[in-house]
Coordinates of C-alpha atoms in Angstrom, one line a residue:
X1 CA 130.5 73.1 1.4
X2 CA 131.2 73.1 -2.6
X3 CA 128.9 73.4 -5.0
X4 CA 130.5 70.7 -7.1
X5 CA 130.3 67.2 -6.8
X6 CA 132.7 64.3 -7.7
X7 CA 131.4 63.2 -10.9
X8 CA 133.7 59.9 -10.5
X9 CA 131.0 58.4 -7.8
X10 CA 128.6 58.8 -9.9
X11 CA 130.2 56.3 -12.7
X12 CA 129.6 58.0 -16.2
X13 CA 130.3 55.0 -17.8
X14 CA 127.6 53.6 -17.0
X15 CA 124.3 52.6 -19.1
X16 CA 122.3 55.0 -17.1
X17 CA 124.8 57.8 -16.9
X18 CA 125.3 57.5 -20.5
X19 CA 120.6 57.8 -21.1
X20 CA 121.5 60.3 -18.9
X21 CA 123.8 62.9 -20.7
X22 CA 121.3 61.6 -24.2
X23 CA 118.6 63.3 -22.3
X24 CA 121.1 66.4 -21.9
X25 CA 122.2 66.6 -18.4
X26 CA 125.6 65.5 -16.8
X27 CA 125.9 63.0 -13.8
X28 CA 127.1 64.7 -10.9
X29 CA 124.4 63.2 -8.0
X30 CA 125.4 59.4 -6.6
X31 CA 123.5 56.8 -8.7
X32 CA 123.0 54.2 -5.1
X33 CA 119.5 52.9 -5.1
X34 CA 118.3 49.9 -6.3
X35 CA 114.7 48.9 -7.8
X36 CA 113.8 48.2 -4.0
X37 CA 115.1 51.8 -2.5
X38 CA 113.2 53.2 -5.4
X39 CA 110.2 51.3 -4.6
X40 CA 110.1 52.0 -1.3
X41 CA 110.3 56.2 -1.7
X42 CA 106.8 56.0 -3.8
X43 CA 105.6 53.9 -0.9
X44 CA 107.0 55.9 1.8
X45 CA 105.8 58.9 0.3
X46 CA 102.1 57.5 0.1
X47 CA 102.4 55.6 3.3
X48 CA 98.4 54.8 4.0
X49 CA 99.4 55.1 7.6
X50 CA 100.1 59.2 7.1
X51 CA 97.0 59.6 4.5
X52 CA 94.2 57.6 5.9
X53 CA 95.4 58.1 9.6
X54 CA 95.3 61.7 9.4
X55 CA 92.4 62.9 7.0
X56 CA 89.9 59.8 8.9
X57 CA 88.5 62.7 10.9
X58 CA 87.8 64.6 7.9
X59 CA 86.5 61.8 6.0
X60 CA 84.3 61.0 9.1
X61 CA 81.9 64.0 7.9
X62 CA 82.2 64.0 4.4
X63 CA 80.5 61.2 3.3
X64 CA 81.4 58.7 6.2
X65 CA 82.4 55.0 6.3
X66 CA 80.8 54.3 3.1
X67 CA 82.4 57.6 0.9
X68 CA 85.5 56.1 2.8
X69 CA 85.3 52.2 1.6
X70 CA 83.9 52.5 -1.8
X71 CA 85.8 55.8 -2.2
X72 CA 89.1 54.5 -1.4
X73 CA 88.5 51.0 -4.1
X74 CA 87.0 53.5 -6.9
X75 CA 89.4 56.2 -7.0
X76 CA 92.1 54.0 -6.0
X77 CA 91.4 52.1 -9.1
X78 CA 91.7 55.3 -10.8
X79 CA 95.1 56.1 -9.3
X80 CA 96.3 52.8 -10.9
X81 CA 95.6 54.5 -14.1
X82 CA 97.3 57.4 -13.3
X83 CA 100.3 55.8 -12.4
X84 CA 100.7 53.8 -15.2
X85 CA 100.1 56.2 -17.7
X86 CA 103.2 58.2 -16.0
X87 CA 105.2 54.9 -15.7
X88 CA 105.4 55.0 -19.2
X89 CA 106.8 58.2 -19.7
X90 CA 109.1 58.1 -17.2
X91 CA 110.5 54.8 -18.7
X92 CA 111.4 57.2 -21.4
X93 CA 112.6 60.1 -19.4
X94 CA 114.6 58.6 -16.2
X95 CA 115.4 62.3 -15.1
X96 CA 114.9 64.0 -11.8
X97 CA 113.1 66.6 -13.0
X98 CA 110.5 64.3 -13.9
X99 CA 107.6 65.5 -15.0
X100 CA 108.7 68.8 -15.4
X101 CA 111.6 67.3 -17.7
X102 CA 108.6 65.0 -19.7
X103 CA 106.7 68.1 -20.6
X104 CA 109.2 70.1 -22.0
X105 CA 110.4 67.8 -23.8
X106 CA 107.3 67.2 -24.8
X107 CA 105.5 70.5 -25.2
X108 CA 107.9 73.1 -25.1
X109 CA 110.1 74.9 -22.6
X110 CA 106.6 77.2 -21.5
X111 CA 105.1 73.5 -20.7
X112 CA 107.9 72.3 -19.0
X113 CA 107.8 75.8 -17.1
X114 CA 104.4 75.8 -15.9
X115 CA 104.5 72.0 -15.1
X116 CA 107.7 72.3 -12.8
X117 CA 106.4 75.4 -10.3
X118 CA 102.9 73.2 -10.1
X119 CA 104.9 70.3 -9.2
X120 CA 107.1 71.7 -6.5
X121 CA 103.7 73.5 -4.9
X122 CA 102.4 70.0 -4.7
X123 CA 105.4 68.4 -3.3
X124 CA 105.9 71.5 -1.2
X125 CA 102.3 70.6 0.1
X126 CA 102.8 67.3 0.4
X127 CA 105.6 67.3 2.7
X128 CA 103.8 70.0 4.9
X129 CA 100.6 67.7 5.1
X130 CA 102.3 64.4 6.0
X131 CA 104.4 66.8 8.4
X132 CA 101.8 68.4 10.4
X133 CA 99.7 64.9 10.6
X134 CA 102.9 63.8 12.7
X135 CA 103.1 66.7 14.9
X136 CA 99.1 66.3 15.6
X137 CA 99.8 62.8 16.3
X138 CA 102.1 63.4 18.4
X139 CA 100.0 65.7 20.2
X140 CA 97.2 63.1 20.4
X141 CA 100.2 61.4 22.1
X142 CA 101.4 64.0 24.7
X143 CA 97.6 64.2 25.7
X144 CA 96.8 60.4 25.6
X145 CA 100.1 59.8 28.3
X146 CA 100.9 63.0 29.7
X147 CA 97.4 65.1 29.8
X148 CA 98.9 67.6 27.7
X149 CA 96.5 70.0 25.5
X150 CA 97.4 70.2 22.0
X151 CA 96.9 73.9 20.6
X152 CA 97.7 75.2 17.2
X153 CA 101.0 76.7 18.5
X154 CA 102.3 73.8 20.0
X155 CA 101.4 71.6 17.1
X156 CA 103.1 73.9 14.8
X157 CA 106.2 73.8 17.4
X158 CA 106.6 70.4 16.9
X159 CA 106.3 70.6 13.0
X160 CA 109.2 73.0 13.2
X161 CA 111.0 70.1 15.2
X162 CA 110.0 67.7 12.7
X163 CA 111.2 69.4 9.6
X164 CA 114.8 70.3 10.6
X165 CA 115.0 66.5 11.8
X166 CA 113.7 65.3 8.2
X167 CA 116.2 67.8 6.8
X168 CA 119.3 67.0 8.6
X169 CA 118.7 63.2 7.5
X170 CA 118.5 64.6 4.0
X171 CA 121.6 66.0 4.5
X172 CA 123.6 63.3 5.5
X173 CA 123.2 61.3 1.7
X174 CA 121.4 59.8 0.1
X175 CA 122.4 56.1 1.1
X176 CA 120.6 57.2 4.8
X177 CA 117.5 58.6 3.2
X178 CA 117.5 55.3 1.3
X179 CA 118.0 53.4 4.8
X180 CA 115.1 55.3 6.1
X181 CA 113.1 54.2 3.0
X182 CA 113.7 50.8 3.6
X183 CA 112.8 51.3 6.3
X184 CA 109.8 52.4 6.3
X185 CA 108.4 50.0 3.7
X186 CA 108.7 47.2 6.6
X187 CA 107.6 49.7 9.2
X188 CA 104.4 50.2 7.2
X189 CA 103.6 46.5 6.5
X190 CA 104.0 45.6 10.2
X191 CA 102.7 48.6 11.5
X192 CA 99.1 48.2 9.3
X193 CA 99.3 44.3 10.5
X194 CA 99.8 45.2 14.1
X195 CA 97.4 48.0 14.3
X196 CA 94.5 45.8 12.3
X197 CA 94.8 42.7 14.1
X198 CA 94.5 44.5 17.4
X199 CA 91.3 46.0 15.8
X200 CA 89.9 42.9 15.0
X201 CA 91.0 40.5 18.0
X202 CA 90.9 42.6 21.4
X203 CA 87.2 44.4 21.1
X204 CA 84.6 42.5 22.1
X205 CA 82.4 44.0 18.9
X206 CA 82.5 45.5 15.9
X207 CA 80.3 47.4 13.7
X208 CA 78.1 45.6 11.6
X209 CA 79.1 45.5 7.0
X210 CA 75.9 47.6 6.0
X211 CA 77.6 50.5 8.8
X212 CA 81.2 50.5 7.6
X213 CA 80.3 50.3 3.6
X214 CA 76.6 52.2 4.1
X215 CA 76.6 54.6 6.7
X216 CA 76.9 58.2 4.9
X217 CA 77.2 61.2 7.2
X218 CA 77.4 64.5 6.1
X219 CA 78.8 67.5 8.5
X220 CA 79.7 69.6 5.6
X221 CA 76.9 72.0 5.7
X222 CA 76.2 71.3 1.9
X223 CA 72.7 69.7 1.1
X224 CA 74.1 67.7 -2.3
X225 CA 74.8 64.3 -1.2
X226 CA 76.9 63.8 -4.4
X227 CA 79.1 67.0 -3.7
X228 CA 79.9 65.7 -0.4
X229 CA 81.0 62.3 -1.3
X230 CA 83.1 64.1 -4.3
X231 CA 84.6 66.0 -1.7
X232 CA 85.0 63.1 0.3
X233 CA 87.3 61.3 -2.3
X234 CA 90.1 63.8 -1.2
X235 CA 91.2 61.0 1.8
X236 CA 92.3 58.6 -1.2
X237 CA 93.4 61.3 -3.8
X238 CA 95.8 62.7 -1.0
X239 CA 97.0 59.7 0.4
X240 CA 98.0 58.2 -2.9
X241 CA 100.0 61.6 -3.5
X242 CA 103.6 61.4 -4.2
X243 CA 104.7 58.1 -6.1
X244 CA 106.5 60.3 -8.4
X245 CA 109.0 60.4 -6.0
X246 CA 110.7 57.0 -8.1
X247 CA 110.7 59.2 -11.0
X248 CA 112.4 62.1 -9.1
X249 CA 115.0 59.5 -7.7
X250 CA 115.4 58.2 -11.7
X251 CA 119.4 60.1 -11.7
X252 CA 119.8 58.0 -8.1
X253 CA 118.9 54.8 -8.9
X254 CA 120.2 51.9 -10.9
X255 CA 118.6 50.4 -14.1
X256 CA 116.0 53.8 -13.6
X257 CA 114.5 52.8 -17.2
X258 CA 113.0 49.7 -15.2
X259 CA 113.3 50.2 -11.6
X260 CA 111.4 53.8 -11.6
X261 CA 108.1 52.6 -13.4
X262 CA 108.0 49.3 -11.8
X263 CA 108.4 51.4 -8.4
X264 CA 105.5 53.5 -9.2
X265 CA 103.0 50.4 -10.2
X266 CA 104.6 48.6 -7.3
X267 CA 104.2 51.2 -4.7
X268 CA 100.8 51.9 -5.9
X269 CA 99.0 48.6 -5.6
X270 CA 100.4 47.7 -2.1
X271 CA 99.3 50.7 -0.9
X272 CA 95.6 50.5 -2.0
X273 CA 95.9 46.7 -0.3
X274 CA 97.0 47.9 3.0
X275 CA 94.7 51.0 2.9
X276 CA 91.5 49.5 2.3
X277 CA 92.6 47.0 5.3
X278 CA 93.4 49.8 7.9
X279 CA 90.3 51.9 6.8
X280 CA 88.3 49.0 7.1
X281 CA 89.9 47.7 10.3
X282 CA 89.2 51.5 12.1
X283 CA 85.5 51.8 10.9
X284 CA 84.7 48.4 12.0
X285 CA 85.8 49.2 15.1
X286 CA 84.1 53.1 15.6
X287 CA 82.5 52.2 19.4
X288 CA 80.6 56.2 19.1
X289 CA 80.3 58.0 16.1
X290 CA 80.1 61.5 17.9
X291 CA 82.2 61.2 20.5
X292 CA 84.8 60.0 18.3
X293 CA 84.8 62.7 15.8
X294 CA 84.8 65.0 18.9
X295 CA 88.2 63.0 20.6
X296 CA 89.9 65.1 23.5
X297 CA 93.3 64.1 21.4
X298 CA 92.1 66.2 18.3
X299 CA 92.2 63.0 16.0
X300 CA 89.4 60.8 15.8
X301 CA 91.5 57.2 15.1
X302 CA 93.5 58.0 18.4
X303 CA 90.4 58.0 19.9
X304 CA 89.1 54.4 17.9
X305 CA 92.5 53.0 19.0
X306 CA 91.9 54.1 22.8
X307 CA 88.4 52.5 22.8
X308 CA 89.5 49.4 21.4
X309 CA 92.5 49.0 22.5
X310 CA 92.8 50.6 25.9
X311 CA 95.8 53.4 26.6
X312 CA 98.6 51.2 26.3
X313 CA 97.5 49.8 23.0
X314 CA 97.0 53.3 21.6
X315 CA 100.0 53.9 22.6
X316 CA 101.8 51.6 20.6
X317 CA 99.6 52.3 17.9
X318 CA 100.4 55.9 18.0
X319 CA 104.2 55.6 18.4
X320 CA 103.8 53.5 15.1
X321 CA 101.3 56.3 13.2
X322 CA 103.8 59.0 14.3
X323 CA 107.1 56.5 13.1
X324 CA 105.1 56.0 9.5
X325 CA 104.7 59.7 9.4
X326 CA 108.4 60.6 10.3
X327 CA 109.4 58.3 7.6
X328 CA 106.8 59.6 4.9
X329 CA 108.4 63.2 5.7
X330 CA 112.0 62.1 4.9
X331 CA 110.7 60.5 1.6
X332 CA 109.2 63.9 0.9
X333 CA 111.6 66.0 1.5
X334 CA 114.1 63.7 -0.6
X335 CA 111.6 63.7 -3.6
X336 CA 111.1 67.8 -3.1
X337 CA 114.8 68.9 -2.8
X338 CA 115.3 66.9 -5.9
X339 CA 112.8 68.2 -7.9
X340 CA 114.0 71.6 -6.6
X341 CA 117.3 70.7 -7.5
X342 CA 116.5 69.8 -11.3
X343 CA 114.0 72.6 -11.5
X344 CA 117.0 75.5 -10.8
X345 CA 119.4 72.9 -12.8
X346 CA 117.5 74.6 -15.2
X347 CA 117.8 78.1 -13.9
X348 CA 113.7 78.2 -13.8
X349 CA 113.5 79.3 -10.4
X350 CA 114.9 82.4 -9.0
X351 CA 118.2 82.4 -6.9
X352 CA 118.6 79.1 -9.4
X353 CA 122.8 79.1 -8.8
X354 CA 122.2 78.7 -4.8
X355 CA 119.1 75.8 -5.0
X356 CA 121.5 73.9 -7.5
X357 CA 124.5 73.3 -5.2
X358 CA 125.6 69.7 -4.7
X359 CA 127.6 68.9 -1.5
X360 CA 131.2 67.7 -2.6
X361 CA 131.3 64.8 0.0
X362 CA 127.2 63.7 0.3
X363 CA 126.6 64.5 -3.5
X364 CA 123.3 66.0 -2.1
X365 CA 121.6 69.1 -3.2
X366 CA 121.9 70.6 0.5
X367 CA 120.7 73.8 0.0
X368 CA 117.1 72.4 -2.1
X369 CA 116.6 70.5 0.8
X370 CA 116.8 73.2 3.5
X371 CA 114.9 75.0 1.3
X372 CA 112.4 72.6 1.0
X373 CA 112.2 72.5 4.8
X374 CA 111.5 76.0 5.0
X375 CA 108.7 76.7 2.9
X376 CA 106.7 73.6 3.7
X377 CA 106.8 75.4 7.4
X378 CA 105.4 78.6 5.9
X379 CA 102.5 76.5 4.0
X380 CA 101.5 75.4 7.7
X381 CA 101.2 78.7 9.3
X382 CA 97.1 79.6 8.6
X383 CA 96.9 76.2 11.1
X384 CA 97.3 79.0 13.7
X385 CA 93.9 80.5 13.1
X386 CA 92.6 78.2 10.5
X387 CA 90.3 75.4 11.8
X388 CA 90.1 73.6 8.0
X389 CA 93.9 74.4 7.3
X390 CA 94.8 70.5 7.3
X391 CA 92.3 70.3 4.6
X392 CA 93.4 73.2 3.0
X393 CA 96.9 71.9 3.1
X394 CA 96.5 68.3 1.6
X395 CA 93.9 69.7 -0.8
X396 CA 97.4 71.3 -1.8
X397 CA 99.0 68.3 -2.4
X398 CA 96.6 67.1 -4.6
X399 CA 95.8 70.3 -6.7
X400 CA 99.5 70.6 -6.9
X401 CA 101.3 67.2 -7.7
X402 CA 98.0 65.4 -9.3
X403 CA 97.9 67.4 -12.5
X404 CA 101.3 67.0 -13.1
X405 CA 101.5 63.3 -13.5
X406 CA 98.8 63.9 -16.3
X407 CA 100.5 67.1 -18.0
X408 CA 103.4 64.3 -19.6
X409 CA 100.7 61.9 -20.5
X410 CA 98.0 64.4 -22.1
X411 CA 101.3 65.9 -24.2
X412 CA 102.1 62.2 -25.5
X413 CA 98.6 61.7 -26.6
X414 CA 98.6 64.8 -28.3
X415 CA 102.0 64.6 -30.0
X416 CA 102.3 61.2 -30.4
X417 CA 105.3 61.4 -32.7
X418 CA 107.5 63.3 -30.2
X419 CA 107.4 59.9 -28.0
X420 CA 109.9 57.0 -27.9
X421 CA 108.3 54.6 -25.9
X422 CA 111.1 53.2 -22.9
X423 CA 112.2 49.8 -22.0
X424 CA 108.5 49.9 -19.4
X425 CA 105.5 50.6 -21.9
X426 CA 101.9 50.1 -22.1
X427 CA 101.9 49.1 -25.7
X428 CA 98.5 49.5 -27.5
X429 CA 96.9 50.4 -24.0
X430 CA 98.7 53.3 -23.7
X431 CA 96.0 55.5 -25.3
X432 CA 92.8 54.2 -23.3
X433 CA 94.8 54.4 -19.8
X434 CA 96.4 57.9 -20.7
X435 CA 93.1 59.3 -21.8
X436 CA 91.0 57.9 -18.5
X437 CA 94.0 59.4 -16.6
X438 CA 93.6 62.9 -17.8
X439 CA 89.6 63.3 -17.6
X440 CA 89.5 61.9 -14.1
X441 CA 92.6 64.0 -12.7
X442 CA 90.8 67.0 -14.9
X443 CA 88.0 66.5 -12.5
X444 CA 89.8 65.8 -9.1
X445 CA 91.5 68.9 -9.9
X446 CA 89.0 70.9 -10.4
X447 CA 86.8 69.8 -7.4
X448 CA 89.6 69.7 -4.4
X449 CA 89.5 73.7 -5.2
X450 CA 85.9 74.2 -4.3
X451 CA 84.8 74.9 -0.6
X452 CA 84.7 72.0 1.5
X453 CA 82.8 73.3 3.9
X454 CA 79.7 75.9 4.8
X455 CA 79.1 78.7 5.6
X456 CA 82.5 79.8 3.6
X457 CA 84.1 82.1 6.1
X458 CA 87.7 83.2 6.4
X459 CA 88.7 80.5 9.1
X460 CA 87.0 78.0 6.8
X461 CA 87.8 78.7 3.6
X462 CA 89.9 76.2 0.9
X463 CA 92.7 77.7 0.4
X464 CA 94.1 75.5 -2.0
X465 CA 93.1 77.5 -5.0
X466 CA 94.3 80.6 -4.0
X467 CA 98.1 78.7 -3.1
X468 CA 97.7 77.2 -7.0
X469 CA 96.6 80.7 -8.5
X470 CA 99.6 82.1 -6.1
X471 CA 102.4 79.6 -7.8
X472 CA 101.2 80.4 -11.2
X473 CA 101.3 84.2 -10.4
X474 CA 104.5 83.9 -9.5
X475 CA 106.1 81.9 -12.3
X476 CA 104.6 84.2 -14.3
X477 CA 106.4 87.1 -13.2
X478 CA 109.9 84.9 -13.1
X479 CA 109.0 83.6 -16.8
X480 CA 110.6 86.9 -18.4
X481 CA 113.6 86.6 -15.6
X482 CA 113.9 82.8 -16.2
X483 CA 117.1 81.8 -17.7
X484 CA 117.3 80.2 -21.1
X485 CA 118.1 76.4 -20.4
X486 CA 121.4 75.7 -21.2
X487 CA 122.6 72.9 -23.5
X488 CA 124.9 70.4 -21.8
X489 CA 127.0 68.7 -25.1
X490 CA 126.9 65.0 -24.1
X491 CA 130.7 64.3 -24.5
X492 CA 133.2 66.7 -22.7
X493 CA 136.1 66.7 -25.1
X494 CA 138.3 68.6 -22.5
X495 CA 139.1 69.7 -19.1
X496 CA 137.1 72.9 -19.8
X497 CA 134.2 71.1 -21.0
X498 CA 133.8 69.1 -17.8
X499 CA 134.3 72.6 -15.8
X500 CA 132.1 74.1 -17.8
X501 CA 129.0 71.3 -17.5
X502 CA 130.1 71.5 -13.6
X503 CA 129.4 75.5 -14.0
X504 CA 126.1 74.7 -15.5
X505 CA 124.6 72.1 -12.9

């Protein structure tokens, strides 16, 4: 495998190679997605089937149906804010490194910094979370069909499995990544019809309105009914994680001024319509509220979906979970390796020259993406004697990618003249969006850190701060090590010049 790429597939010449090398960077990975492919990462990534399917049991006793309902319209609402305010920016700044790229451009190399190792903890989280949802689904499977126990150490067995699939499909290009996206956005859309009309036409009865959107349980052991609905939010907040995969596939995708923002807004809005659909069609359809939070499979919508729709419904409904889950891991892993990729590009992360590497043949960054693989394993491995380590682990997700869609935006409102608006803009809304984007990610932020649960014990401890304190530690120490950014010059006049860019990325 070379390090190098053919920079003749990627077609310099044109219009968004040439943004490209304006923003400083040479175009060596294969520029093959359309505004659909980029649309349909951001919604893989989210995919309401991983997010809602896997943290209903946790929602179940913080705060209940009605946290859930109203939770999921209210901050889902808010999320629309957030991903327009970062549309906007990345309009501007079509890179892969994304938001990392935005902030040091717009704050300084230290911002940039700070803003990239925060960013790859999130994704990092991200893909571990909507990994290990599919391996306890698949679990919930083996037990529903075959009467097999699910234990930590099998579940994380079948994580293992999972992320060296989700890698080698990675590795093939990223024309089959983008196949997978597709997809995915059709699996999704049938998937939440097929699973919600069954909810809704074979049970003889459903829950009544004033249950599913007034019904507030609390199992946290906390006595503040407002804390616990806070925490509560984390279903929404974590689901809606990961639409700035479009930006991170900006250097892969056609017409990225456009396509990438429009992907975001796009990806966002038909998410929060088929999630507020499939939460509504599970809670309307919750036969016992006990005995479902204390399923046999280890996940309480398994256990809705057996009640309602006998074992050969749930199984289809779990084959299509775990199928929505596989494909929201492949979009992570895409959106991580990338960010890896631009991040060491950079030479901000150590062992930067091996991360970098671009297969000659599949123009992919091979070695981010079997790194990626690798250390969203190790993020899972407290699941062994952890009892709240999936909540530990999306909390991750959030803490880690949320406040990095809002680091770009809060620097654009504070230097206002450092920002040339893109083709995709807000125009005179972009200061009321921006601002009600960083105070309620400010907050989100600072609450998915806080215990979830008491008494606070080892086995039941957030570990979410301690994993963001961790990342900042460490890119701390690397800061001194950290190599200066290199400038790329945007016309090679020679041979040497082209070697020489080639060197550099």
């Amino acid at each position: 495998m070379s390090p190098s790429a053919d920079t003749r597939s990627s077609r310099p010449d044109t219009p968004d190679a040439q943004r490209l090398r304006e923003l400083g960077y040479q175009p060596v990975l294969a520029r093959r997605m359309g505004a659909f492919g980029n649309f349909s990462i951001s919604f893989s990534v989210i995919s309401v089937l991983t997010g809602c399917m896997t943290l209903y049991g946790f929602g179940m006793g913080t705060g209940g149906p009605a946290v859930m309902m109203w939770g999921w319209v209210g901050a889902g609402g808010m999320v629309l804010f957030i991903g327009m305010a970062l549309a906007e920016v990345t309009s501007a700044y079509p890179t892969s490194g994304a938001m990392y790229y935005m902030a040091r451009t717009l704050g300084g190399r230290r911002w940039g910094y700070y803003t990239g190792w925060v960013n790859l903890l999130g994704l990092l989280g991200g893909l571990a979370g909507s990994s290990y949802g599919a391996a306890a689904f698949i679990g919930a499977f083996l037990n529903l069909r075959f009467g097999i126990e699910p234990t930590p150490g099998s579940t994380l067995l079948i994580l293992a499995i999972i992320l060296v699939a989700v890698a080698v499909i990675n590795l093939c290009g990223v024309r089959v990544a983008a196949f997978f996206n597709d997809l995915s956005v059709w699996w999704h859309l049938v998937g939440v019809t097929a699973i919600a009309g069954g909810l809704w036409i074979l049970p003889d009865s459903h829950q009544s309105p004033s249950f599913v959107f007034g019904k507030f349980v609390n199992d946290t052991g906390f006595s503040n009914p407002f804390y616990v609905g806070a925490i509560g939010l984390l279903l929404t907040m974590y689901t809606f994680g990961g639409y700035d995969a479009s930006a991170h596939l900006s250097e892969e995708t056609t017409q990225a001024a456009v396509s990438a923002p429009r992907g975001i807004i796009r990806a966002i809005v038909w998410s929060w319509i088929g999630g507020f659909i499939l939460l509504g069609s599970l809670t309307f359809s919750i036969h016992d509220y006990a005995a479902t939070q204390a399923s046999d499979t280890g996940v309480p919508p398994a256990q809705i979906l057996i009640d309602s729709l006998g074992t050969n419904g749930a199984t289809v409904g779990l084959l299509i979970v775990i199928g929505a889950m596989f494909f929201c891991a492949v979009a992570g892993n895409t959106s991580a390796s990338r960010m890896m990729f631009a991040f060491s590009r950079d030479g901000e992360l150590p062992f930067s020259r091996m991360w970098r590497k671009v297969h000659s043949r599949t123009m992919v960054p091979y070695m981010a993406v079997c790194l990626t693989a690798v250390v969203s394993f190790a993020v899972t491995v407290p699941s062994l004697w952890s009892s709240t380590a999936y909540g530990a682990i999306t909390a991750i997700g959030v803490v880690g990618i949320t406040p990095t869609y809002i680091i770009p935006v809060f620097l654009k409102l504070r230097h206002p003249d450092r920002f040339v608006p893109g083709p995709w803009n807000l125009g005179r809304w972009s200061k009321p969006v921006g601002w009600t984007a960083v105070i309620w990610v400010t907050c989100c932020t600072i609450l998915f850190c806080l215990p979830q649960s008491r008494p606070i014990t080892f086995s039941t401890l957030n570990y979410a701060a301690a994993a963001l304190i961790g990342a900042l530690l460490l890119a701390t120490v690397y800061w001194p090590f950290a190599r200066r950014a290199h400038k790329i010059p945007a016309q090679p006049s020679s041979a040497r010049d082209i070697q020489q860019m080639q060197d550099i990325i």
